[in-house]
Amino acid sequence: MTTHLVWLRNDLRINDNLALHAACRDSKANVIALFMATPEQWQQHEMSPKQAAFIHASLLEVQDALAERGIRLHYQACNTFSDSIDALAAFCEKQKVDQLFYNYQYEVNERQRDAEAEKRLDKAGVICQGFDDSLLLAPGSVQSGDRSMYKVFTPFSKAFVRRLQQGLPECVPAPKAREGAPLKTQAIPAFDYPKGEFDRDLFPPGETAALKRLRHFAKQPVLDYPDKRDLPALDATSRLSVYLATGVLSPRQCLHRVLHEHPDALDNSRAFTWLNELIWREFYRHLLVAYPSLCRHKPFVDWTHRVEWQRNEAHFDAWKAGKTGFPIVDAAMRQMKEMGWMHNRLRMITASFLVKDLLIDWREGERYFMQQLIDGDLAANNGGWQWAASTGTDAAPYFRIFNPTTQGERFDPQGDFIRHYLPELADVPDSDIHQPHRWAEKHHKKLDYPAPIVDHKAARKKTLDAFERAKSAA
């Protein structure tokens, strides 16, 4: 009997899993699956303990779903990607695997691992098939007129939508039950990784929960999204990012569900605002493939490597702890520490503050976010940080600098979000919530809250000078 192996990685689902679907086409084949934990490699990549815990919980869910269909999920723990290649080759030999099916990952280390694995398995006579599963359209398939990767998002998005309007990527069904189903399972042991805990009410693991959330969001909330998405006090975003980052949900499922509810969603309707965020996700992943240096902590705009960043541990620690004296920044940083998630508008505000107010290297912030986020994703995180730092493709111009006080006034006007995470400001009235020390001084109150660690106006000038020196030296 032919044996087909599905190598699961960031694709922990049975619905719309291209590698799994292809492996199961032959109804007579023996289909098995394998997941390999690589904790040492994960730590090198700054994976947060919360994300590791979420992956483990979702792995248990997909193990049960596969067992119901007669597909056994095997588990192995390795240290690094290099170790995983040896383990994969040995596993294929032991299980007499004829064909390997897997979904591509686009980061540099992952692509190198997969190329080496294919080389090893090819020598052993194992046929390998890879699939562009985590994207709507494959990298390199959306190009500008000169057949190069777009460097600006808006024309990329327009070209992307044109491609979708010509034909949608197909969603494939979960495999049917195979002979021997259902199988008994043994619980997969905990990863050898720093212990992380996440809120299962906010982020219930597994694709059943992910699909339920998607179905809910795609009805009315997706239409409200354009008006409410920038207000962190409201529960107005999809909260699907963790499922997309870990592959518990596919972008095709998101696209088809929104189009099912709103057939005009690609025609610049209200629902398109959220779909355009999916296209931003695609943009950053396509860029990783076109410019692998983005995986190696390199700025996209070359001259920005000359910016003279400040090393100020006290400022960096205050930013991480949510004690900068700027309420919207501090509330956002405390949200991330508590939830392992941060509202997207707040990601822009906190990143801008670190880089443009504190003049601290964006790579320090990028790394810290990955260490904290349950939805950490290299492409999106790097793209967002380079946008905020004015070092990336299609980034905010370096002279556009968010004022953290006015950002708070605009997006949390009554301070509802701020008070939730900064209870020490509970008594400060709405009119002064964004400048609480002004109120405290006026009313002779003592606040258990730090004064601003920088003067925004002076910090802005210092940052502009640093960027202008770097640019003139290029």
CSV table of C-alpha atoms in Angstrom, one decimal:
chain,number,residue,atom,x,y,z
A,1,MET,CA,0.0,0.0,0.0
A,2,THR,CA,1.2,3.5,-0.8
A,3,THR,CA,1.9,5.7,2.2
A,4,HIS,CA,1.3,9.5,2.0
A,5,LEU,CA,2.7,11.7,4.7
A,6,VAL,CA,1.3,15.2,5.5
A,7,TRP,CA,3.9,17.4,7.2
A,8,LEU,CA,1.9,19.8,9.3
A,9,ARG,CA,3.4,23.1,10.3
A,10,ASN,CA,1.5,26.4,10.2
A,11,ASP,CA,-1.6,24.8,8.9
A,12,LEU,CA,-3.4,23.2,11.8
A,13,ARG,CA,-6.8,22.6,10.2
A,14,ILE,CA,-8.5,19.9,8.2
A,15,ASN,CA,-10.7,22.2,6.1
A,16,ASP,CA,-9.2,23.9,3.1
A,17,ASN,CA,-5.8,22.4,3.8
A,18,LEU,CA,-4.3,22.0,0.3
A,19,ALA,CA,-1.5,19.5,1.3
A,20,LEU,CA,-4.0,17.4,3.3
A,21,HIS,CA,-6.5,17.4,0.5
A,22,ALA,CA,-4.0,16.3,-2.1
A,23,ALA,CA,-2.6,13.5,0.1
A,24,CYS,CA,-6.2,12.1,0.5
A,25,ARG,CA,-7.1,12.1,-3.2
A,26,ASP,CA,-6.1,8.5,-3.5
A,27,SER,CA,-8.7,6.7,-1.4
A,28,LYS,CA,-6.5,3.6,-1.2
A,29,ALA,CA,-3.4,5.3,0.1
A,30,ASN,CA,-2.5,5.0,3.8
A,31,VAL,CA,-2.4,8.7,4.9
A,32,ILE,CA,-0.6,9.8,8.1
A,33,ALA,CA,0.4,13.2,9.4
A,34,LEU,CA,3.4,14.5,11.3
A,35,PHE,CA,4.0,17.6,13.4
A,36,MET,CA,7.5,18.3,14.7
A,37,ALA,CA,8.1,20.8,17.5
A,38,THR,CA,11.3,22.8,17.3
A,39,PRO,CA,11.5,24.8,20.5
A,40,GLU,CA,15.1,25.9,20.2
A,41,GLN,CA,14.4,27.2,16.7
A,42,TRP,CA,11.2,28.9,18.0
A,43,GLN,CA,13.2,30.7,20.7
A,44,GLN,CA,15.6,31.9,18.0
A,45,HIS,CA,12.6,33.3,16.2
A,46,GLU,CA,11.3,34.9,19.3
A,47,MET,CA,8.0,33.0,19.4
A,48,SER,CA,5.9,34.1,22.3
A,49,PRO,CA,5.1,31.5,25.0
A,50,LYS,CA,1.4,32.4,24.5
A,51,GLN,CA,1.6,31.5,20.8
A,52,ALA,CA,3.4,28.2,21.6
A,53,ALA,CA,0.6,27.4,24.1
A,54,PHE,CA,-2.1,28.3,21.5
A,55,ILE,CA,-0.3,26.1,18.9
A,56,HIS,CA,-0.3,23.1,21.3
A,57,ALA,CA,-4.0,23.5,22.1
A,58,SER,CA,-4.8,23.8,18.4
A,59,LEU,CA,-2.6,20.8,17.6
A,60,LEU,CA,-4.7,18.7,20.0
A,61,GLU,CA,-7.8,19.8,18.2
A,62,VAL,CA,-6.5,18.9,14.8
A,63,GLN,CA,-5.2,15.6,16.1
A,64,ASP,CA,-8.8,14.6,17.1
A,65,ALA,CA,-10.3,15.9,13.9
A,66,LEU,CA,-7.8,13.8,11.9
A,67,ALA,CA,-8.4,10.7,14.0
A,68,GLU,CA,-12.1,11.0,13.3
A,69,ARG,CA,-11.2,10.6,9.7
A,70,GLY,CA,-8.8,7.7,10.2
A,71,ILE,CA,-5.6,9.7,9.9
A,72,ARG,CA,-3.1,9.3,12.7
A,73,LEU,CA,-1.1,12.4,13.7
A,74,HIS,CA,2.4,11.5,14.8
A,75,TYR,CA,4.4,13.9,17.0
A,76,GLN,CA,8.1,14.4,17.4
A,77,ALA,CA,10.1,17.0,19.4
A,78,CYS,CA,13.4,18.2,17.9
A,79,ASN,CA,15.5,21.3,18.7
A,80,THR,CA,16.2,23.1,15.5
A,81,PHE,CA,15.1,22.9,11.8
A,82,SER,CA,18.4,21.1,11.1
A,83,ASP,CA,17.4,18.4,13.6
A,84,SER,CA,13.9,18.2,12.1
A,85,ILE,CA,15.3,17.3,8.6
A,86,ASP,CA,17.1,14.3,10.1
A,87,ALA,CA,14.0,13.3,12.1
A,88,LEU,CA,11.8,13.7,9.0
A,89,ALA,CA,14.1,11.5,6.9
A,90,ALA,CA,14.2,8.8,9.6
A,91,PHE,CA,10.5,9.0,10.0
A,92,CYS,CA,9.8,8.5,6.3
A,93,GLU,CA,12.2,5.6,6.2
A,94,LYS,CA,10.6,3.9,9.2
A,95,GLN,CA,7.0,4.5,8.0
A,96,LYS,CA,7.9,3.5,4.4
A,97,VAL,CA,6.6,6.9,3.1
A,98,ASP,CA,6.2,7.1,-0.7
A,99,GLN,CA,5.0,10.7,-1.0
A,100,LEU,CA,5.3,13.8,1.2
A,101,PHE,CA,2.8,16.6,1.1
A,102,TYR,CA,3.4,20.0,2.8
A,103,ASN,CA,2.3,23.6,2.6
A,104,TYR,CA,5.0,26.2,1.9
A,105,GLN,CA,6.3,28.7,4.5
A,106,TYR,CA,8.0,31.8,3.2
A,107,GLU,CA,10.5,32.9,5.8
A,108,VAL,CA,14.2,32.4,4.9
A,109,ASN,CA,15.0,29.7,7.5
A,110,GLU,CA,11.9,27.8,6.7
A,111,ARG,CA,12.5,27.9,2.9
A,112,GLN,CA,16.1,26.7,3.5
A,113,ARG,CA,14.8,23.8,5.7
A,114,ASP,CA,12.3,22.7,3.1
A,115,ALA,CA,14.8,22.8,0.2
A,116,GLU,CA,17.2,20.7,2.2
A,117,ALA,CA,14.4,18.3,3.3
A,118,GLU,CA,13.3,17.8,-0.3
A,119,LYS,CA,16.9,17.2,-1.4
A,120,ARG,CA,17.3,14.5,1.3
A,121,LEU,CA,14.0,12.8,0.6
A,122,ASP,CA,14.5,12.9,-3.1
A,123,LYS,CA,17.6,10.8,-2.7
A,124,ALA,CA,15.6,8.4,-0.6
A,125,GLY,CA,13.0,8.1,-3.4
A,126,VAL,CA,10.2,10.0,-1.6
A,127,ILE,CA,8.2,12.3,-3.9
A,128,CYS,CA,7.6,15.7,-2.4
A,129,GLN,CA,4.8,18.1,-3.2
A,130,GLY,CA,4.5,21.6,-1.9
A,131,PHE,CA,1.5,24.0,-2.0
A,132,ASP,CA,0.9,27.7,-1.7
A,133,ASP,CA,-1.7,27.3,1.1
A,134,SER,CA,-1.3,30.2,3.4
A,135,LEU,CA,-2.0,32.8,0.7
A,136,LEU,CA,-4.8,33.7,-1.6
A,137,LEU,CA,-2.3,34.2,-4.5
A,138,ALA,CA,1.1,32.7,-4.8
A,139,PRO,CA,4.2,34.9,-4.3
A,140,GLY,CA,5.3,36.4,-7.7
A,141,SER,CA,1.9,36.0,-9.2
A,142,VAL,CA,1.0,39.7,-8.7
A,143,GLN,CA,3.6,41.9,-10.5
A,144,SER,CA,3.9,45.4,-11.9
A,145,GLY,CA,4.2,46.2,-15.6
A,146,ASP,CA,7.9,45.5,-15.6
A,147,ARG,CA,7.3,42.1,-14.0
A,148,SER,CA,8.7,43.0,-10.6
A,149,MET,CA,7.2,43.0,-7.1
A,150,TYR,CA,5.2,46.0,-6.3
A,151,LYS,CA,6.8,48.3,-3.7
A,152,VAL,CA,3.7,50.4,-3.0
A,153,PHE,CA,0.6,48.8,-1.5
A,154,THR,CA,-2.3,50.6,-3.4
A,155,PRO,CA,-1.3,49.5,-6.9
A,156,PHE,CA,-0.6,46.0,-5.5
A,157,SER,CA,-4.0,45.9,-4.0
A,158,LYS,CA,-5.7,47.0,-7.2
A,159,ALA,CA,-3.8,44.4,-9.2
A,160,PHE,CA,-4.6,41.8,-6.6
A,161,VAL,CA,-8.3,42.5,-6.7
A,162,ARG,CA,-8.3,42.3,-10.6
A,163,ARG,CA,-6.7,38.9,-10.3
A,164,LEU,CA,-9.4,37.7,-7.8
A,165,GLN,CA,-12.2,39.1,-10.0
A,166,GLN,CA,-10.8,37.0,-12.9
A,167,GLY,CA,-11.1,33.8,-10.8
A,168,LEU,CA,-11.3,33.1,-7.0
A,169,PRO,CA,-8.9,30.6,-5.4
A,170,GLU,CA,-10.8,27.4,-4.5
A,171,CYS,CA,-11.6,26.2,-1.0
A,172,VAL,CA,-11.1,22.5,-0.7
A,173,PRO,CA,-13.2,20.3,1.7
A,174,ALA,CA,-12.0,18.3,4.7
A,175,PRO,CA,-11.0,14.7,3.8
A,176,LYS,CA,-13.7,12.0,4.1
A,177,ALA,CA,-13.4,9.3,6.7
A,178,ARG,CA,-10.9,6.7,5.7
A,179,GLU,CA,-10.8,3.0,6.4
A,180,GLY,CA,-10.2,2.4,10.2
A,181,ALA,CA,-11.9,5.6,11.3
A,182,PRO,CA,-12.2,6.7,14.0
A,183,LEU,CA,-8.8,6.2,15.6
A,184,LYS,CA,-7.9,6.4,19.3
A,185,THR,CA,-5.5,9.1,20.2
A,186,GLN,CA,-2.8,9.7,22.8
A,187,ALA,CA,-2.4,13.3,24.1
A,188,ILE,CA,0.5,15.1,22.7
A,189,PRO,CA,2.9,16.1,25.5
A,190,ALA,CA,3.5,19.8,26.4
A,191,PHE,CA,6.2,21.5,24.4
A,192,ASP,CA,9.6,22.0,26.0
A,193,TYR,CA,9.0,25.7,26.0
A,194,PRO,CA,8.6,28.5,28.5
A,195,LYS,CA,5.1,28.2,29.9
A,196,GLY,CA,2.5,30.5,28.3
A,197,GLU,CA,-1.1,31.0,29.2
A,198,PHE,CA,-3.8,32.6,27.0
A,199,ASP,CA,-7.4,33.5,27.5
A,200,ARG,CA,-9.4,30.7,25.9
A,201,ASP,CA,-12.5,32.9,25.9
A,202,LEU,CA,-10.8,35.5,23.8
A,203,PHE,CA,-8.9,33.0,21.6
A,204,PRO,CA,-10.5,29.6,21.7
A,205,PRO,CA,-8.2,27.2,20.0
A,206,GLY,CA,-9.0,25.0,17.0
A,207,GLU,CA,-10.7,25.5,13.7
A,208,THR,CA,-14.3,24.9,14.9
A,209,ALA,CA,-14.0,28.0,17.1
A,210,ALA,CA,-12.2,29.9,14.3
A,211,LEU,CA,-14.9,29.2,11.7
A,212,LYS,CA,-17.6,30.2,14.2
A,213,ARG,CA,-15.9,33.5,14.8
A,214,LEU,CA,-15.4,34.1,11.1
A,215,ARG,CA,-19.1,33.4,10.3
A,216,HIS,CA,-20.2,35.8,13.0
A,217,PHE,CA,-17.8,38.6,11.9
A,218,ALA,CA,-18.7,38.2,8.2
A,219,LYS,CA,-22.4,39.1,8.8
A,220,GLN,CA,-22.8,42.5,10.3
A,221,PRO,CA,-19.5,43.4,12.0
A,222,VAL,CA,-17.6,43.4,8.7
A,223,LEU,CA,-19.9,46.2,7.5
A,224,ASP,CA,-19.4,48.2,10.7
A,225,TYR,CA,-15.6,47.7,10.5
A,226,PRO,CA,-14.8,50.8,8.4
A,227,ASP,CA,-16.4,53.1,11.1
A,228,LYS,CA,-15.3,51.2,14.2
A,229,ARG,CA,-11.9,49.6,13.5
A,230,ASP,CA,-9.8,52.4,14.9
A,231,LEU,CA,-11.5,52.6,18.3
A,232,PRO,CA,-9.8,50.2,20.7
A,233,ALA,CA,-12.5,50.5,23.4
A,234,LEU,CA,-14.9,48.7,21.0
A,235,ASP,CA,-14.8,45.0,20.2
A,236,ALA,CA,-15.0,45.9,16.5
A,237,THR,CA,-12.2,43.9,14.9
A,238,SER,CA,-12.3,40.3,13.7
A,239,ARG,CA,-9.8,38.9,16.2
A,240,LEU,CA,-8.9,36.3,13.5
A,241,SER,CA,-5.2,37.2,13.3
A,242,VAL,CA,-4.1,34.4,15.6
A,243,TYR,CA,-5.9,31.8,13.5
A,244,LEU,CA,-4.4,33.1,10.3
A,245,ALA,CA,-0.9,33.4,11.8
A,246,THR,CA,-1.0,29.7,13.0
A,247,GLY,CA,-2.9,28.4,10.0
A,248,VAL,CA,-5.9,27.3,12.0
A,249,LEU,CA,-7.9,29.3,9.4
A,250,SER,CA,-7.0,30.0,5.7
A,251,PRO,CA,-7.3,33.3,3.9
A,252,ARG,CA,-9.4,31.6,1.3
A,253,GLN,CA,-12.0,30.7,3.9
A,254,CYS,CA,-12.1,34.3,5.0
A,255,LEU,CA,-12.6,35.6,1.4
A,256,HIS,CA,-15.3,33.1,0.5
A,257,ARG,CA,-17.2,33.6,3.7
A,258,VAL,CA,-17.3,37.4,3.3
A,259,LEU,CA,-18.3,37.0,-0.4
A,260,HIS,CA,-21.0,34.6,0.6
A,261,GLU,CA,-22.5,37.2,3.0
A,262,HIS,CA,-21.7,40.2,0.8
A,263,PRO,CA,-21.3,39.3,-2.9
A,264,ASP,CA,-20.2,42.8,-3.8
A,265,ALA,CA,-17.3,42.7,-1.3
A,266,LEU,CA,-14.6,43.0,-3.9
A,267,ASP,CA,-16.3,46.0,-5.6
A,268,ASN,CA,-15.2,48.6,-3.1
A,269,SER,CA,-18.1,47.9,-0.7
A,270,ARG,CA,-18.0,48.4,3.0
A,271,ALA,CA,-16.9,44.8,3.4
A,272,PHE,CA,-13.9,45.5,1.2
A,273,THR,CA,-12.2,47.5,4.0
A,274,TRP,CA,-11.6,44.3,5.9
A,275,LEU,CA,-10.7,42.3,2.9
A,276,ASN,CA,-8.1,44.9,2.1
A,277,GLU,CA,-6.5,44.1,5.4
A,278,LEU,CA,-6.1,40.5,4.1
A,279,ILE,CA,-4.4,41.9,1.1
A,280,TRP,CA,-2.0,43.8,3.3
A,281,ARG,CA,-1.2,40.4,4.8
A,282,GLU,CA,-0.5,39.1,1.3
A,283,PHE,CA,1.6,42.1,0.4
A,284,TYR,CA,4.0,41.6,3.3
A,285,ARG,CA,4.3,37.9,2.6
A,286,HIS,CA,5.0,38.4,-1.1
A,287,LEU,CA,7.6,41.0,-0.1
A,288,LEU,CA,9.4,38.4,2.1
A,289,VAL,CA,9.8,36.2,-0.9
A,290,ALA,CA,10.9,39.0,-3.3
A,291,TYR,CA,13.3,40.5,-0.7
A,292,PRO,CA,14.6,37.8,1.6
A,293,SER,CA,16.8,40.4,3.4
A,294,LEU,CA,13.6,41.5,5.2
A,295,CYS,CA,13.9,38.2,7.2
A,296,ARG,CA,17.4,39.2,8.2
A,297,HIS,CA,16.6,42.4,10.1
A,298,LYS,CA,17.5,44.7,7.2
A,299,PRO,CA,15.6,47.9,6.4
A,300,PHE,CA,14.0,48.1,3.0
A,301,VAL,CA,15.1,51.7,2.5
A,302,ASP,CA,18.8,51.4,2.5
A,303,TRP,CA,19.8,54.8,3.7
A,304,THR,CA,17.8,54.4,6.9
A,305,HIS,CA,20.5,52.0,8.2
A,306,ARG,CA,22.5,55.2,8.9
A,307,VAL,CA,20.0,56.5,11.4
A,308,GLU,CA,21.8,56.9,14.7
A,309,TRP,CA,19.5,55.2,17.1
A,310,GLN,CA,19.6,55.9,20.8
A,311,ARG,CA,20.4,53.2,23.4
A,312,ASN,CA,18.4,54.1,26.4
A,313,GLU,CA,17.4,51.1,28.5
A,314,ALA,CA,15.4,53.2,31.0
A,315,HIS,CA,13.2,54.5,28.1
A,316,PHE,CA,12.9,51.0,26.5
A,317,ASP,CA,11.9,49.4,29.8
A,318,ALA,CA,9.3,52.2,30.5
A,319,TRP,CA,7.8,51.5,27.0
A,320,LYS,CA,7.7,47.8,27.6
A,321,ALA,CA,6.1,48.2,31.0
A,322,GLY,CA,3.5,50.7,29.9
A,323,LYS,CA,5.0,53.5,32.1
A,324,THR,CA,5.9,56.2,29.6
A,325,GLY,CA,3.5,58.8,30.9
A,326,PHE,CA,1.5,58.8,27.7
A,327,PRO,CA,-1.8,57.1,28.5
A,328,ILE,CA,-2.7,55.6,25.1
A,329,VAL,CA,0.8,54.2,24.7
A,330,ASP,CA,0.8,52.7,28.2
A,331,ALA,CA,-2.7,51.2,28.0
A,332,ALA,CA,-1.8,49.6,24.7
A,333,MET,CA,1.5,48.1,26.0
A,334,ARG,CA,-0.3,46.7,29.0
A,335,GLN,CA,-3.0,45.2,26.8
A,336,MET,CA,-0.4,43.3,24.9
A,337,LYS,CA,1.3,42.1,28.0
A,338,GLU,CA,-2.0,40.9,29.4
A,339,MET,CA,-3.7,39.5,26.3
A,340,GLY,CA,-0.8,38.7,24.0
A,341,TRP,CA,-2.7,40.8,21.5
A,342,MET,CA,-2.9,44.5,20.6
A,343,HIS,CA,-5.4,46.5,18.6
A,344,ASN,CA,-4.0,47.4,15.2
A,345,ARG,CA,-4.3,51.2,15.6
A,346,LEU,CA,-2.4,50.8,18.9
A,347,ARG,CA,0.3,48.8,17.2
A,348,MET,CA,1.0,51.8,15.0
A,349,ILE,CA,0.8,54.3,17.9
A,350,THR,CA,3.2,52.3,20.1
A,351,ALA,CA,5.6,51.6,17.3
A,352,SER,CA,5.7,55.2,16.3
A,353,PHE,CA,6.3,56.3,19.9
A,354,LEU,CA,9.3,53.9,20.3
A,355,VAL,CA,10.9,54.9,17.1
A,356,LYS,CA,9.9,58.6,16.6
A,357,ASP,CA,9.6,59.8,20.2
A,358,LEU,CA,12.3,57.6,21.9
A,359,LEU,CA,14.5,57.2,18.8
A,360,ILE,CA,15.0,53.5,19.6
A,361,ASP,CA,15.8,51.1,16.8
A,362,TRP,CA,12.7,49.6,15.4
A,363,ARG,CA,14.2,46.1,15.5
A,364,GLU,CA,14.1,46.2,19.3
A,365,GLY,CA,10.4,46.8,19.1
A,366,GLU,CA,9.8,44.3,16.4
A,367,ARG,CA,11.6,41.6,18.5
A,368,TYR,CA,9.7,42.5,21.7
A,369,PHE,CA,6.3,42.3,19.9
A,370,MET,CA,7.2,38.8,18.6
A,371,GLN,CA,8.1,37.8,22.2
A,372,GLN,CA,4.6,38.9,23.4
A,373,LEU,CA,2.1,38.4,20.6
A,374,ILE,CA,-0.1,35.3,20.4
A,375,ASP,CA,-0.6,36.3,16.7
A,376,GLY,CA,3.0,36.9,16.0
A,377,ASP,CA,3.8,36.7,12.3
A,378,LEU,CA,7.2,37.6,10.9
A,379,ALA,CA,5.9,39.2,7.6
A,380,ALA,CA,3.1,41.2,9.2
A,381,ASN,CA,5.1,42.3,12.2
A,382,ASN,CA,8.2,43.3,10.2
A,383,GLY,CA,6.0,45.1,7.7
A,384,GLY,CA,4.2,47.0,10.3
A,385,TRP,CA,7.3,48.0,12.2
A,386,GLN,CA,9.1,49.1,9.1
A,387,TRP,CA,6.0,51.1,8.1
A,388,ALA,CA,6.0,52.9,11.4
A,389,ALA,CA,9.7,53.4,11.4
A,390,SER,CA,9.7,54.8,7.8
A,391,THR,CA,12.3,52.2,6.8
A,392,GLY,CA,10.1,49.9,4.8
A,393,THR,CA,8.4,49.7,1.4
A,394,ASP,CA,5.4,52.0,1.2
A,395,ALA,CA,6.2,53.3,4.7
A,396,ALA,CA,5.0,56.4,6.4
A,397,PRO,CA,7.3,59.3,5.4
A,398,TYR,CA,9.9,59.9,8.1
A,399,PHE,CA,8.6,63.4,8.7
A,400,ARG,CA,5.1,62.0,9.5
A,401,ILE,CA,5.3,61.5,13.2
A,402,PHE,CA,2.3,60.6,15.4
A,403,ASN,CA,1.6,62.8,18.3
A,404,PRO,CA,0.7,60.2,21.0
A,405,THR,CA,-1.6,62.6,22.9
A,406,THR,CA,-3.7,63.7,19.9
A,407,GLN,CA,-3.8,60.0,18.8
A,408,GLY,CA,-5.3,59.1,22.1
A,409,GLU,CA,-7.8,62.1,21.9
A,410,ARG,CA,-8.9,61.0,18.5
A,411,PHE,CA,-9.2,57.2,19.0
A,412,ASP,CA,-10.2,56.9,22.7
A,413,PRO,CA,-11.8,60.3,23.2
A,414,GLN,CA,-13.5,59.5,26.5
A,415,GLY,CA,-10.6,57.4,27.7
A,416,ASP,CA,-12.7,54.2,28.1
A,417,PHE,CA,-9.9,52.0,26.8
A,418,ILE,CA,-7.2,53.9,28.8
A,419,ARG,CA,-9.1,53.5,32.1
A,420,HIS,CA,-9.5,49.8,31.6
A,421,TYR,CA,-5.8,49.2,31.5
A,422,LEU,CA,-4.7,52.2,33.6
A,423,PRO,CA,-6.9,51.9,36.7
A,424,GLU,CA,-4.6,54.5,38.4
A,425,LEU,CA,-6.3,57.1,36.2
A,426,ALA,CA,-9.9,56.1,37.1
A,427,ASP,CA,-10.6,59.5,38.7
A,428,VAL,CA,-9.3,61.7,35.9
A,429,PRO,CA,-12.1,63.3,34.0
A,430,ASP,CA,-12.6,62.7,30.3
A,431,SER,CA,-11.4,66.2,29.4
A,432,ASP,CA,-8.0,65.5,30.9
A,433,ILE,CA,-7.5,61.7,30.5
A,434,HIS,CA,-4.9,62.2,27.8
A,435,GLN,CA,-2.9,64.7,29.9
A,436,PRO,CA,-3.6,63.5,33.5
A,437,HIS,CA,-0.8,65.4,35.1
A,438,ARG,CA,-2.2,68.7,33.9
A,439,TRP,CA,-5.4,67.8,35.8
A,440,ALA,CA,-3.5,66.6,38.9
A,441,GLU,CA,-1.4,69.8,39.0
A,442,LYS,CA,-4.5,72.0,38.6
A,443,HIS,CA,-6.4,70.3,41.3
A,444,HIS,CA,-3.5,69.5,43.6
A,445,LYS,CA,-3.9,65.8,43.2
A,446,LYS,CA,-1.2,63.2,43.5
A,447,LEU,CA,-1.2,60.6,40.8
A,448,ASP,CA,0.4,57.1,41.0
A,449,TYR,CA,1.3,57.5,37.3
A,450,PRO,CA,4.6,58.5,35.8
A,451,ALA,CA,5.1,61.9,34.2
A,452,PRO,CA,5.9,61.8,30.4
A,453,ILE,CA,9.4,60.5,29.9
A,454,VAL,CA,10.0,62.8,26.9
A,455,ASP,CA,8.7,66.1,25.5
A,456,HIS,CA,7.0,65.1,22.2
A,457,LYS,CA,7.8,68.4,20.5
A,458,ALA,CA,11.5,68.2,21.3
A,459,ALA,CA,11.6,64.5,20.6
A,460,ARG,CA,10.1,65.1,17.2
A,461,LYS,CA,12.7,67.6,16.2
A,462,LYS,CA,15.5,65.3,17.4
A,463,THR,CA,14.1,62.4,15.3
A,464,LEU,CA,13.7,64.6,12.2
A,465,ASP,CA,17.3,65.7,12.6
A,466,ALA,CA,18.5,62.1,12.9
A,467,PHE,CA,16.7,61.0,9.8
A,468,GLU,CA,17.8,64.0,7.8
A,469,ARG,CA,21.4,63.5,8.7
A,470,ALA,CA,21.1,59.8,7.7
A,471,LYS,CA,19.5,60.7,4.4
A,472,SER,CA,22.1,63.4,3.5
A,473,ALA,CA,24.9,61.0,4.3
A,474,ALA,CA,23.5,58.4,1.8
